[in-house]
mmCIF file with all atom_site columns, C-alpha atoms in Angstrom:
data_model
loop_
_atom_site.group_PDB
_atom_site.id
_atom_site.type_symbol
_atom_site.label_atom_id
_atom_site.label_alt_id
_atom_site.label_comp_id
_atom_site.label_asym_id
_atom_site.label_entity_id
_atom_site.label_seq_id
_atom_site.pdbx_PDB_ins_code
_atom_site.Cartn_x
_atom_site.Cartn_y
_atom_site.Cartn_z
_atom_site.occupancy
_atom_site.B_iso_or_equiv
_atom_site.pdbx_formal_charge
_atom_site.auth_seq_id
_atom_site.auth_comp_id
_atom_site.auth_asym_id
_atom_site.auth_atom_id
_atom_site.pdbx_PDB_model_num
ATOM 1   C CA . ALA A 1 1   ? -12.023 15.957  0.716   1.00 71.00 ? 24  ALA A CA 1
ATOM 2   C CA . GLN A 1 2   ? -8.580  15.244  2.079   1.00 77.00 ? 25  GLN A CA 1
ATOM 3   C CA . SER A 1 3   ? -5.407  17.319  1.757   1.00 85.00 ? 26  SER A CA 1
ATOM 4   C CA . VAL A 1 4   ? -2.168  18.006  3.584   1.00 91.00 ? 27  VAL A CA 1
ATOM 5   C CA . THR A 1 5   ? 0.060   21.042  3.894   1.00 94.00 ? 28  THR A CA 1
ATOM 6   C CA . GLN A 1 6   ? 3.727   20.734  4.715   1.00 95.00 ? 29  GLN A CA 1
ATOM 7   C CA . LEU A 1 7   ? 5.170   23.967  6.053   1.00 92.00 ? 30  LEU A CA 1
ATOM 8   C CA . GLY A 1 8   ? 8.688   24.572  4.819   1.00 92.00 ? 31  GLY A CA 1
ATOM 9   C CA . SER A 1 9   ? 9.938   23.021  1.621   1.00 93.00 ? 32  SER A CA 1
ATOM 10  C CA . HIS A 1 10  ? 13.489  22.997  3.036   1.00 96.00 ? 33  HIS A CA 1
ATOM 11  C CA . VAL A 1 11  ? 14.640  22.451  6.612   1.00 97.00 ? 34  VAL A CA 1
ATOM 12  C CA . SER A 1 12  ? 18.252  22.467  7.786   1.00 97.00 ? 35  SER A CA 1
ATOM 13  C CA . VAL A 1 13  ? 19.419  21.177  11.158  1.00 97.00 ? 36  VAL A CA 1
ATOM 14  C CA . SER A 1 14  ? 22.789  20.477  12.710  1.00 97.00 ? 37  SER A CA 1
ATOM 15  C CA . GLU A 1 15  ? 23.814  16.922  13.374  1.00 97.00 ? 38  GLU A CA 1
ATOM 16  C CA . GLY A 1 16  ? 22.527  15.967  16.827  1.00 97.00 ? 39  GLY A CA 1
ATOM 17  C CA . ALA A 1 17  ? 19.821  18.647  16.867  1.00 98.00 ? 40  ALA A CA 1
ATOM 18  C CA . LEU A 1 18  ? 16.076  18.128  17.043  1.00 98.00 ? 41  LEU A CA 1
ATOM 19  C CA . VAL A 1 19  ? 14.288  17.453  13.780  1.00 98.00 ? 42  VAL A CA 1
ATOM 20  C CA . LEU A 1 20  ? 10.777  18.903  13.415  1.00 98.00 ? 43  LEU A CA 1
ATOM 21  C CA . LEU A 1 21  ? 8.902   18.605  10.124  1.00 98.00 ? 44  LEU A CA 1
ATOM 22  C CA . ARG A 1 22  ? 5.424   20.085  10.046  1.00 98.00 ? 45  ARG A CA 1
ATOM 23  C CA . CYS A 1 23  ? 2.273   18.633  8.540   1.00 96.00 ? 46  CYS A CA 1
ATOM 24  C CA . ASN A 1 24  ? -1.282  19.904  8.792   1.00 95.00 ? 47  ASN A CA 1
ATOM 25  C CA . TYR A 1 25  ? -4.170  17.981  7.322   1.00 92.00 ? 48  TYR A CA 1
ATOM 26  C CA . SER A 1 26  ? -7.684  18.622  6.160   1.00 87.00 ? 49  SER A CA 1
ATOM 27  C CA . SER A 1 27  ? -10.168 15.785  6.138   1.00 77.00 ? 50  SER A CA 1
ATOM 28  C CA . SER A 1 28  ? -13.934 15.494  6.142   1.00 72.00 ? 51  SER A CA 1
ATOM 29  C CA . VAL A 1 29  ? -13.691 12.056  7.739   1.00 72.00 ? 52  VAL A CA 1
ATOM 30  C CA . PRO A 1 30  ? -11.457 10.611  10.477  1.00 73.00 ? 53  PRO A CA 1
ATOM 31  C CA . PRO A 1 31  ? -8.095  10.540  8.766   1.00 82.00 ? 54  PRO A CA 1
ATOM 32  C CA . TYR A 1 32  ? -5.383  7.996   8.368   1.00 88.00 ? 55  TYR A CA 1
ATOM 33  C CA . LEU A 1 33  ? -2.018  9.769   8.255   1.00 92.00 ? 56  LEU A CA 1
ATOM 34  C CA . PHE A 1 34  ? 1.354   8.651   6.998   1.00 94.00 ? 57  PHE A CA 1
ATOM 35  C CA . TRP A 1 35  ? 4.917   9.901   6.809   1.00 97.00 ? 58  TRP A CA 1
ATOM 36  C CA . TYR A 1 36  ? 7.190   8.652   4.054   1.00 97.00 ? 59  TYR A CA 1
ATOM 37  C CA . VAL A 1 37  ? 10.890  9.267   3.358   1.00 97.00 ? 60  VAL A CA 1
ATOM 38  C CA . GLN A 1 38  ? 12.482  9.412   -0.082  1.00 96.00 ? 61  GLN A CA 1
ATOM 39  C CA . TYR A 1 39  ? 16.205  9.193   -0.793  1.00 94.00 ? 62  TYR A CA 1
ATOM 40  C CA . PRO A 1 40  ? 17.512  10.488  -4.149  1.00 89.00 ? 63  PRO A CA 1
ATOM 41  C CA . ASN A 1 41  ? 16.333  8.519   -7.171  1.00 85.00 ? 64  ASN A CA 1
ATOM 42  C CA . GLN A 1 42  ? 14.460  6.038   -5.036  1.00 91.00 ? 65  GLN A CA 1
ATOM 43  C CA . GLY A 1 43  ? 10.861  5.288   -4.175  1.00 93.00 ? 66  GLY A CA 1
ATOM 44  C CA . LEU A 1 44  ? 9.094   6.227   -0.957  1.00 95.00 ? 67  LEU A CA 1
ATOM 45  C CA . GLN A 1 45  ? 9.632   4.268   2.237   1.00 96.00 ? 68  GLN A CA 1
ATOM 46  C CA . LEU A 1 46  ? 7.049   4.257   5.028   1.00 95.00 ? 69  LEU A CA 1
ATOM 47  C CA . LEU A 1 47  ? 8.302   5.857   8.254   1.00 97.00 ? 70  LEU A CA 1
ATOM 48  C CA . LEU A 1 48  ? 5.138   5.598   10.332  1.00 95.00 ? 71  LEU A CA 1
ATOM 49  C CA . LYS A 1 49  ? 1.361   5.693   10.195  1.00 92.00 ? 72  LYS A CA 1
ATOM 50  C CA . TYR A 1 50  ? -1.537  6.882   12.359  1.00 91.00 ? 73  TYR A CA 1
ATOM 51  C CA . THR A 1 51  ? -4.685  4.789   12.216  1.00 82.00 ? 74  THR A CA 1
ATOM 52  C CA . SER A 1 52  ? -6.689  6.054   15.230  1.00 77.00 ? 75  SER A CA 1
ATOM 53  C CA . ALA A 1 53  ? -5.003  3.943   17.903  1.00 75.00 ? 76  ALA A CA 1
ATOM 54  C CA . ALA A 1 54  ? -2.370  5.790   19.977  1.00 84.00 ? 77  ALA A CA 1
ATOM 55  C CA . THR A 1 55  ? -1.954  9.485   19.153  1.00 88.00 ? 78  THR A CA 1
ATOM 56  C CA . LEU A 1 56  ? 1.831   9.265   19.544  1.00 94.00 ? 79  LEU A CA 1
ATOM 57  C CA . VAL A 1 57  ? 3.162   7.026   16.821  1.00 95.00 ? 80  VAL A CA 1
ATOM 58  C CA . LYS A 1 58  ? 6.683   5.637   16.758  1.00 95.00 ? 81  LYS A CA 1
ATOM 59  C CA . GLY A 1 59  ? 8.295   4.763   13.477  1.00 95.00 ? 82  GLY A CA 1
ATOM 60  C CA . ILE A 1 60  ? 11.541  3.523   12.048  1.00 95.00 ? 83  ILE A CA 1
ATOM 61  C CA . ASN A 1 61  ? 14.937  5.212   12.395  1.00 94.00 ? 84  ASN A CA 1
ATOM 62  C CA . GLY A 1 62  ? 13.966  6.938   15.664  1.00 96.00 ? 85  GLY A CA 1
ATOM 63  C CA . PHE A 1 63  ? 11.216  9.097   14.177  1.00 97.00 ? 86  PHE A CA 1
ATOM 64  C CA . GLU A 1 64  ? 7.855   9.686   15.818  1.00 97.00 ? 87  GLU A CA 1
ATOM 65  C CA . ALA A 1 65  ? 4.777   11.802  15.156  1.00 97.00 ? 88  ALA A CA 1
ATOM 66  C CA . GLU A 1 66  ? 1.907   13.026  17.286  1.00 95.00 ? 89  GLU A CA 1
ATOM 67  C CA . PHE A 1 67  ? -1.658  13.277  16.034  1.00 93.00 ? 90  PHE A CA 1
ATOM 68  C CA . LYS A 1 68  ? -3.353  16.410  17.382  1.00 93.00 ? 91  LYS A CA 1
ATOM 69  C CA . LYS A 1 69  ? -6.959  16.613  16.287  1.00 89.00 ? 92  LYS A CA 1
ATOM 70  C CA . SER A 1 70  ? -7.524  20.066  17.799  1.00 90.00 ? 93  SER A CA 1
ATOM 71  C CA . GLU A 1 71  ? -4.660  21.440  15.721  1.00 92.00 ? 94  GLU A CA 1
ATOM 72  C CA . THR A 1 72  ? -5.246  19.164  12.693  1.00 92.00 ? 95  THR A CA 1
ATOM 73  C CA . SER A 1 73  ? -1.540  18.414  12.810  1.00 94.00 ? 96  SER A CA 1
ATOM 74  C CA . PHE A 1 74  ? 0.723   15.404  12.479  1.00 95.00 ? 97  PHE A CA 1
ATOM 75  C CA . HIS A 1 75  ? 4.250   16.766  12.886  1.00 97.00 ? 98  HIS A CA 1
ATOM 76  C CA . LEU A 1 76  ? 7.258   14.472  12.522  1.00 98.00 ? 99  LEU A CA 1
ATOM 77  C CA . THR A 1 77  ? 10.075  14.643  15.067  1.00 98.00 ? 100 THR A CA 1
ATOM 78  C CA . LYS A 1 78  ? 13.377  13.031  15.906  1.00 98.00 ? 101 LYS A CA 1
ATOM 79  C CA . PRO A 1 79  ? 15.366  14.003  18.994  1.00 97.00 ? 102 PRO A CA 1
ATOM 80  C CA . SER A 1 80  ? 18.802  13.869  17.402  1.00 97.00 ? 103 SER A CA 1
ATOM 81  C CA . ALA A 1 81  ? 19.499  14.217  13.683  1.00 97.00 ? 104 ALA A CA 1
ATOM 82  C CA . HIS A 1 82  ? 21.972  11.937  11.916  1.00 97.00 ? 105 HIS A CA 1
ATOM 83  C CA . MET A 1 83  ? 23.664  12.623  8.604   1.00 97.00 ? 106 MET A CA 1
ATOM 84  C CA . SER A 1 84  ? 21.781  9.629   7.178   1.00 96.00 ? 107 SER A CA 1
ATOM 85  C CA . ASP A 1 85  ? 18.464  11.433  7.832   1.00 97.00 ? 108 ASP A CA 1
ATOM 86  C CA . ALA A 1 86  ? 19.103  13.825  4.945   1.00 97.00 ? 109 ALA A CA 1
ATOM 87  C CA . ALA A 1 87  ? 16.297  13.093  2.495   1.00 97.00 ? 110 ALA A CA 1
ATOM 88  C CA . GLU A 1 88  ? 12.886  14.332  1.386   1.00 96.00 ? 111 GLU A CA 1
ATOM 89  C CA . TYR A 1 89  ? 9.934   13.678  3.649   1.00 97.00 ? 112 TYR A CA 1
ATOM 90  C CA . PHE A 1 90  ? 6.301   13.454  2.598   1.00 96.00 ? 113 PHE A CA 1
ATOM 91  C CA . CYS A 1 91  ? 3.181   13.599  4.724   1.00 96.00 ? 114 CYS A CA 1
ATOM 92  C CA . ALA A 1 92  ? 0.060   11.904  3.310   1.00 93.00 ? 115 ALA A CA 1
ATOM 93  C CA . VAL A 1 93  ? -3.577  11.478  4.297   1.00 90.00 ? 116 VAL A CA 1
ATOM 94  C CA . SER A 1 94  ? -6.301  9.054   3.299   1.00 83.00 ? 117 SER A CA 1
ATOM 95  C CA . GLY A 1 95  ? -9.866  8.722   4.436   1.00 65.00 ? 118 GLY A CA 1
ATOM 96  C CA . LEU A 1 96  ? -12.398 6.059   5.121   1.00 53.00 ? 119 LEU A CA 1
ATOM 97  C CA . THR A 1 97  ? -14.357 6.757   1.968   1.00 55.00 ? 120 THR A CA 1
ATOM 98  C CA . GLY A 1 98  ? -13.669 5.157   -1.354  1.00 55.00 ? 121 GLY A CA 1
ATOM 99  C CA . ALA A 1 99  ? -10.391 3.631   -2.388  1.00 59.00 ? 122 ALA A CA 1
ATOM 100 C CA . ASN A 1 100 ? -7.130  3.709   -0.520  1.00 65.00 ? 123 ASN A CA 1
ATOM 101 C CA . ASN A 1 101 ? -6.006  6.851   -2.266  1.00 79.00 ? 124 ASN A CA 1
ATOM 102 C CA . LEU A 1 102 ? -3.339  8.917   -0.603  1.00 86.00 ? 125 LEU A CA 1
ATOM 103 C CA . PHE A 1 103 ? -3.122  12.681  -0.856  1.00 88.00 ? 126 PHE A CA 1
ATOM 104 C CA . PHE A 1 104 ? 0.462   13.837  -0.511  1.00 91.00 ? 127 PHE A CA 1
ATOM 105 C CA . GLY A 1 105 ? 1.975   17.076  0.660   1.00 92.00 ? 128 GLY A CA 1
ATOM 106 C CA . THR A 1 106 ? 4.581   18.766  -1.504  1.00 93.00 ? 129 THR A CA 1
ATOM 107 C CA . GLY A 1 107 ? 7.435   17.438  0.603   1.00 95.00 ? 130 GLY A CA 1
ATOM 108 C CA . THR A 1 108 ? 10.126  18.830  2.898   1.00 96.00 ? 131 THR A CA 1
ATOM 109 C CA . ARG A 1 109 ? 13.773  18.399  2.055   1.00 96.00 ? 132 ARG A CA 1
ATOM 110 C CA . LEU A 1 110 ? 15.851  17.868  5.190   1.00 97.00 ? 133 LEU A CA 1
ATOM 111 C CA . THR A 1 111 ? 19.503  18.856  5.187   1.00 97.00 ? 134 THR A CA 1
ATOM 112 C CA . VAL A 1 112 ? 21.728  17.785  8.075   1.00 97.00 ? 135 VAL A CA 1
ATOM 113 C CA . ILE A 1 113 ? 24.766  19.976  8.683   1.00 97.00 ? 136 ILE A CA 1
ATOM 114 C CA . PRO A 1 114 ? 27.826  18.234  10.150  1.00 95.00 ? 137 PRO A CA 1
ATOM 115 C CA . ASP B 2 1   ? 11.676  -10.798 -0.573  1.00 65.00 ? 23  ASP B CA 1
ATOM 116 C CA . GLY B 2 2   ? 8.336   -9.326  -1.583  1.00 73.00 ? 24  GLY B CA 1
ATOM 117 C CA . GLY B 2 3   ? 8.277   -5.980  -3.252  1.00 94.00 ? 25  GLY B CA 1
ATOM 118 C CA . ILE B 2 4   ? 7.535   -3.846  -6.274  1.00 96.00 ? 26  ILE B CA 1
ATOM 119 C CA . THR B 2 5   ? 9.753   -3.845  -9.339  1.00 97.00 ? 27  THR B CA 1
ATOM 120 C CA . GLN B 2 6   ? 9.702   -0.979  -11.806 1.00 97.00 ? 28  GLN B CA 1
ATOM 121 C CA . SER B 2 7   ? 11.538  -1.104  -15.104 1.00 95.00 ? 29  SER B CA 1
ATOM 122 C CA . PRO B 2 8   ? 13.393  0.406   -16.741 1.00 95.00 ? 30  PRO B CA 1
ATOM 123 C CA . LYS B 2 9   ? 15.015  2.766   -14.263 1.00 95.00 ? 31  LYS B CA 1
ATOM 124 C CA . TYR B 2 10  ? 15.710  5.331   -17.011 1.00 95.00 ? 32  TYR B CA 1
ATOM 125 C CA . LEU B 2 11  ? 13.709  5.755   -20.216 1.00 93.00 ? 33  LEU B CA 1
ATOM 126 C CA . PHE B 2 12  ? 13.960  8.152   -23.120 1.00 91.00 ? 34  PHE B CA 1
ATOM 127 C CA . ARG B 2 13  ? 11.107  9.074   -25.439 1.00 87.00 ? 35  ARG B CA 1
ATOM 128 C CA . LYS B 2 14  ? 11.236  10.569  -28.887 1.00 88.00 ? 36  LYS B CA 1
ATOM 129 C CA . GLU B 2 15  ? 8.632   13.039  -30.100 1.00 83.00 ? 37  GLU B CA 1
ATOM 130 C CA . GLY B 2 16  ? 5.399   11.290  -31.137 1.00 85.00 ? 38  GLY B CA 1
ATOM 131 C CA . GLN B 2 17  ? 6.358   8.024   -29.502 1.00 90.00 ? 39  GLN B CA 1
ATOM 132 C CA . ASN B 2 18  ? 4.431   5.993   -26.953 1.00 93.00 ? 40  ASN B CA 1
ATOM 133 C CA . VAL B 2 19  ? 6.428   4.358   -24.181 1.00 95.00 ? 41  VAL B CA 1
ATOM 134 C CA . THR B 2 20  ? 5.396   1.796   -21.575 1.00 96.00 ? 42  THR B CA 1
ATOM 135 C CA . LEU B 2 21  ? 6.631   1.662   -17.998 1.00 97.00 ? 43  LEU B CA 1
ATOM 136 C CA . SER B 2 22  ? 6.511   -1.682  -16.266 1.00 98.00 ? 44  SER B CA 1
ATOM 137 C CA . CYS B 2 23  ? 5.346   -2.314  -12.691 1.00 98.00 ? 45  CYS B CA 1
ATOM 138 C CA . GLU B 2 24  ? 5.242   -5.765  -11.119 1.00 98.00 ? 46  GLU B CA 1
ATOM 139 C CA . GLN B 2 25  ? 4.453   -6.665  -7.500  1.00 97.00 ? 47  GLN B CA 1
ATOM 140 C CA . ASN B 2 26  ? 4.709   -9.953  -5.614  1.00 96.00 ? 48  ASN B CA 1
ATOM 141 C CA . LEU B 2 27  ? 3.039   -8.718  -2.439  1.00 95.00 ? 49  LEU B CA 1
ATOM 142 C CA . ASN B 2 28  ? -0.349  -10.170 -3.417  1.00 94.00 ? 50  ASN B CA 1
ATOM 143 C CA . HIS B 2 29  ? -1.872  -6.700  -3.074  1.00 93.00 ? 51  HIS B CA 1
ATOM 144 C CA . ASP B 2 30  ? -5.218  -5.967  -4.655  1.00 91.00 ? 52  ASP B CA 1
ATOM 145 C CA . ALA B 2 31  ? -4.688  -2.257  -5.330  1.00 92.00 ? 53  ALA B CA 1
ATOM 146 C CA . MET B 2 32  ? -2.028  -0.636  -7.502  1.00 94.00 ? 54  MET B CA 1
ATOM 147 C CA . TYR B 2 33  ? -1.279  2.996   -8.290  1.00 94.00 ? 55  TYR B CA 1
ATOM 148 C CA . TRP B 2 34  ? 0.763   5.201   -10.607 1.00 97.00 ? 56  TRP B CA 1
ATOM 149 C CA . TYR B 2 35  ? 2.097   8.576   -9.513  1.00 96.00 ? 57  TYR B CA 1
ATOM 150 C CA . ARG B 2 36  ? 3.994   11.306  -11.276 1.00 96.00 ? 58  ARG B CA 1
ATOM 151 C CA . GLN B 2 37  ? 6.569   13.270  -9.297  1.00 95.00 ? 59  GLN B CA 1
ATOM 152 C CA . ASP B 2 38  ? 7.842   16.691  -10.365 1.00 92.00 ? 60  ASP B CA 1
ATOM 153 C CA . PRO B 2 39  ? 10.200  18.867  -8.312  1.00 83.00 ? 61  PRO B CA 1
ATOM 154 C CA . GLY B 2 40  ? 8.332   20.892  -5.694  1.00 78.00 ? 62  GLY B CA 1
ATOM 155 C CA . GLN B 2 41  ? 4.945   19.343  -6.513  1.00 81.00 ? 63  GLN B CA 1
ATOM 156 C CA . GLY B 2 42  ? 4.899   16.181  -4.484  1.00 86.00 ? 64  GLY B CA 1
ATOM 157 C CA . LEU B 2 43  ? 3.200   13.130  -5.942  1.00 92.00 ? 65  LEU B CA 1
ATOM 158 C CA . ARG B 2 44  ? 0.189   13.335  -8.226  1.00 92.00 ? 66  ARG B CA 1
ATOM 159 C CA . LEU B 2 45  ? -2.042  10.353  -8.910  1.00 92.00 ? 67  LEU B CA 1
ATOM 160 C CA . ILE B 2 46  ? -2.313  9.276   -12.557 1.00 95.00 ? 68  ILE B CA 1
ATOM 161 C CA . TYR B 2 47  ? -4.337  6.052   -12.398 1.00 95.00 ? 69  TYR B CA 1
ATOM 162 C CA . TYR B 2 48  ? -5.250  3.451   -9.819  1.00 93.00 ? 70  TYR B CA 1
ATOM 163 C CA . SER B 2 49  ? -6.712  -0.032  -9.870  1.00 93.00 ? 71  SER B CA 1
ATOM 164 C CA . GLN B 2 50  ? -8.438  -1.815  -7.006  1.00 90.00 ? 72  GLN B CA 1
ATOM 165 C CA . ILE B 2 51  ? -9.005  -5.138  -8.758  1.00 90.00 ? 73  ILE B CA 1
ATOM 166 C CA . VAL B 2 52  ? -8.013  -6.943  -11.920 1.00 94.00 ? 74  VAL B CA 1
ATOM 167 C CA . ASN B 2 53  ? -9.628  -5.652  -15.120 1.00 95.00 ? 75  ASN B CA 1
ATOM 168 C CA . ASP B 2 54  ? -10.734 -2.432  -13.451 1.00 93.00 ? 76  ASP B CA 1
ATOM 169 C CA . PHE B 2 55  ? -8.992  0.929   -13.107 1.00 94.00 ? 77  PHE B CA 1
ATOM 170 C CA . GLN B 2 56  ? -9.887  4.540   -12.434 1.00 93.00 ? 78  GLN B CA 1
ATOM 171 C CA . LYS B 2 57  ? -8.485  7.883   -13.507 1.00 94.00 ? 79  LYS B CA 1
ATOM 172 C CA . GLY B 2 58  ? -6.608  9.921   -10.971 1.00 91.00 ? 80  GLY B CA 1
ATOM 173 C CA . ASP B 2 59  ? -5.971  13.655  -10.968 1.00 89.00 ? 81  ASP B CA 1
ATOM 174 C CA . ILE B 2 60  ? -3.759  13.831  -14.075 1.00 94.00 ? 82  ILE B CA 1
ATOM 175 C CA . ALA B 2 61  ? -4.788  10.932  -16.346 1.00 96.00 ? 83  ALA B CA 1
ATOM 176 C CA . GLU B 2 62  ? -4.749  12.858  -19.638 1.00 96.00 ? 84  GLU B CA 1
ATOM 177 C CA . GLY B 2 63  ? -2.099  11.518  -21.982 1.00 96.00 ? 85  GLY B CA 1
ATOM 178 C CA . TYR B 2 64  ? -1.666  8.265   -20.065 1.00 97.00 ? 86  TYR B CA 1
ATOM 179 C CA . SER B 2 65  ? -3.220  4.805   -20.289 1.00 97.00 ? 87  SER B CA 1
ATOM 180 C CA . VAL B 2 66  ? -3.044  1.663   -18.148 1.00 98.00 ? 88  VAL B CA 1
ATOM 181 C CA . SER B 2 67  ? -4.162  -1.957  -18.106 1.00 97.00 ? 89  SER B CA 1
ATOM 182 C CA . ARG B 2 68  ? -4.656  -4.461  -15.284 1.00 97.00 ? 90  ARG B CA 1
ATOM 183 C CA . GLU B 2 69  ? -4.878  -7.910  -16.842 1.00 97.00 ? 91  GLU B CA 1
ATOM 184 C CA . LYS B 2 70  ? -3.077  -9.626  -13.979 1.00 96.00 ? 92  LYS B CA 1
ATOM 185 C CA . LYS B 2 71  ? -3.103  -8.946  -10.262 1.00 96.00 ? 93  LYS B CA 1
ATOM 186 C CA . GLU B 2 72  ? 0.650   -8.534  -10.104 1.00 97.00 ? 94  GLU B CA 1
ATOM 187 C CA . SER B 2 73  ? 1.090   -6.236  -13.107 1.00 98.00 ? 95  SER B CA 1
ATOM 188 C CA . PHE B 2 74  ? -0.001  -2.651  -13.793 1.00 98.00 ? 96  PHE B CA 1
ATOM 189 C CA . PRO B 2 75  ? 1.842   -1.158  -16.798 1.00 98.00 ? 97  PRO B CA 1
ATOM 190 C CA . LEU B 2 76  ? 1.601   2.543   -17.618 1.00 98.00 ? 98  LEU B CA 1
ATOM 191 C CA . THR B 2 77  ? 1.767   3.856   -21.185 1.00 97.00 ? 99  THR B CA 1
ATOM 192 C CA . VAL B 2 78  ? 2.802   7.453   -21.723 1.00 95.00 ? 100 VAL B CA 1
ATOM 193 C CA . THR B 2 79  ? 1.250   8.405   -25.034 1.00 93.00 ? 101 THR B CA 1
ATOM 194 C CA . SER B 2 80  ? 2.282   11.057  -27.519 1.00 89.00 ? 102 SER B CA 1
ATOM 195 C CA . ALA B 2 81  ? -0.695  13.091  -26.263 1.00 87.00 ? 103 ALA B CA 1
ATOM 196 C CA . GLN B 2 82  ? 1.217   13.763  -23.034 1.00 88.00 ? 104 GLN B CA 1
ATOM 197 C CA . LYS B 2 83  ? 3.064   16.935  -24.014 1.00 86.00 ? 105 LYS B CA 1
ATOM 198 C CA . ASN B 2 84  ? 5.223   17.225  -20.923 1.00 90.00 ? 106 ASN B CA 1
ATOM 199 C CA . PRO B 2 85  ? 6.169   13.671  -19.976 1.00 92.00 ? 107 PRO B CA 1
ATOM 200 C CA . THR B 2 86  ? 9.551   14.378  -18.390 1.00 94.00 ? 108 THR B CA 1
ATOM 201 C CA . ALA B 2 87  ? 9.166   13.301  -14.760 1.00 95.00 ? 109 ALA B CA 1
ATOM 202 C CA . PHE B 2 88  ? 9.861   10.607  -12.204 1.00 96.00 ? 110 PHE B CA 1
ATOM 203 C CA . TYR B 2 89  ? 7.155   7.927   -12.222 1.00 97.00 ? 111 TYR B CA 1
ATOM 204 C CA . LEU B 2 90  ? 6.368   5.869   -9.150  1.00 96.00 ? 112 LEU B CA 1
ATOM 205 C CA . CYS B 2 91  ? 4.281   2.737   -8.899  1.00 97.00 ? 113 CYS B CA 1
ATOM 206 C CA . ALA B 2 92  ? 2.729   1.619   -5.606  1.00 95.00 ? 114 ALA B CA 1
ATOM 207 C CA . SER B 2 93  ? 0.510   -1.116  -4.244  1.00 95.00 ? 115 SER B CA 1
ATOM 208 C CA . SER B 2 94  ? -1.578  -1.654  -1.135  1.00 92.00 ? 116 SER B CA 1
ATOM 209 C CA . GLN B 2 95  ? -3.879  -4.174  0.460   1.00 87.00 ? 117 GLN B CA 1
ATOM 210 C CA . GLY B 2 96  ? -7.299  -3.047  1.580   1.00 71.00 ? 118 GLY B CA 1
ATOM 211 C CA . TYR B 2 97  ? -8.432  0.476   2.248   1.00 62.00 ? 119 TYR B CA 1
ATOM 212 C CA . GLY B 2 98  ? -7.587  3.648   4.115   1.00 62.00 ? 120 GLY B CA 1
ATOM 213 C CA . ASN B 2 99  ? -5.475  2.372   6.963   1.00 73.00 ? 121 ASN B CA 1
ATOM 214 C CA . GLN B 2 100 ? -3.157  0.263   4.857   1.00 82.00 ? 122 GLN B CA 1
ATOM 215 C CA . PRO B 2 101 ? 0.037   1.972   3.687   1.00 87.00 ? 123 PRO B CA 1
ATOM 216 C CA . GLN B 2 102 ? 1.137   1.977   0.096   1.00 91.00 ? 124 GLN B CA 1
ATOM 217 C CA . HIS B 2 103 ? 4.380   0.277   -0.845  1.00 94.00 ? 125 HIS B CA 1
ATOM 218 C CA . PHE B 2 104 ? 6.468   1.910   -3.562  1.00 96.00 ? 126 PHE B CA 1
ATOM 219 C CA . GLY B 2 105 ? 8.821   0.795   -6.278  1.00 96.00 ? 127 GLY B CA 1
ATOM 220 C CA . ASP B 2 106 ? 12.102  2.600   -6.995  1.00 95.00 ? 128 ASP B CA 1
ATOM 221 C CA . GLY B 2 107 ? 10.693  4.599   -9.870  1.00 96.00 ? 129 GLY B CA 1
ATOM 222 C CA . THR B 2 108 ? 11.336  5.210   -13.554 1.00 96.00 ? 130 THR B CA 1
ATOM 223 C CA . ARG B 2 109 ? 12.802  8.491   -14.760 1.00 95.00 ? 131 ARG B CA 1
ATOM 224 C CA . LEU B 2 110 ? 11.438  9.446   -18.176 1.00 94.00 ? 132 LEU B CA 1
ATOM 225 C CA . SER B 2 111 ? 13.143  12.046  -20.336 1.00 92.00 ? 133 SER B CA 1
ATOM 226 C CA . ILE B 2 112 ? 12.536  13.458  -23.797 1.00 86.00 ? 134 ILE B CA 1
ATOM 227 C CA . LEU B 2 113 ? 15.176  13.135  -26.488 1.00 81.00 ? 135 LEU B CA 1
#
């Protein structure tokens, strides 16, 4: 079975500071991992995905994530936060078995302080 | 541009009433999904469909129904049996399995009158 845990439902950073959003996964098969961003009253937009190629994945808007199998982690980072990064971020996992069902974490709301 | 269109954006339901949320995609994706989003709970899968005329229950299917008569359309009906329907509903689609990301619509917010 697949699942993800996002540590910290709320994260606040100052503009220009490092953004670190944590995600740990559980999967009985080699996982595919995704990060999505959601702005208020909108759907989810894909930031990046890990599909067993490079362990360091670069996404849109300057975000990247590193797959660490030994730590079962897929943390999302950005070197310098912008005000426009304020949103809710979801980590998700799917496996090789069955349909392309995603299992989502409960989300982390990022606040950027000017 | 290809994408997923959900309508309406806001919907109100009276007690004992069924309501239908529309989801249309022009991405030529085989699979479509419905999620329910509540504050602090992330997204929970209601129903999904991998091909036309076939669909499967997700984690919280009780009180909901779907149909998949056309590849591009996957409407969700919230029935009167769903006692707590107030939520944000998201439709998604994807091509293939596992390593293919899901693409999302902008959602429908359902409230009870």
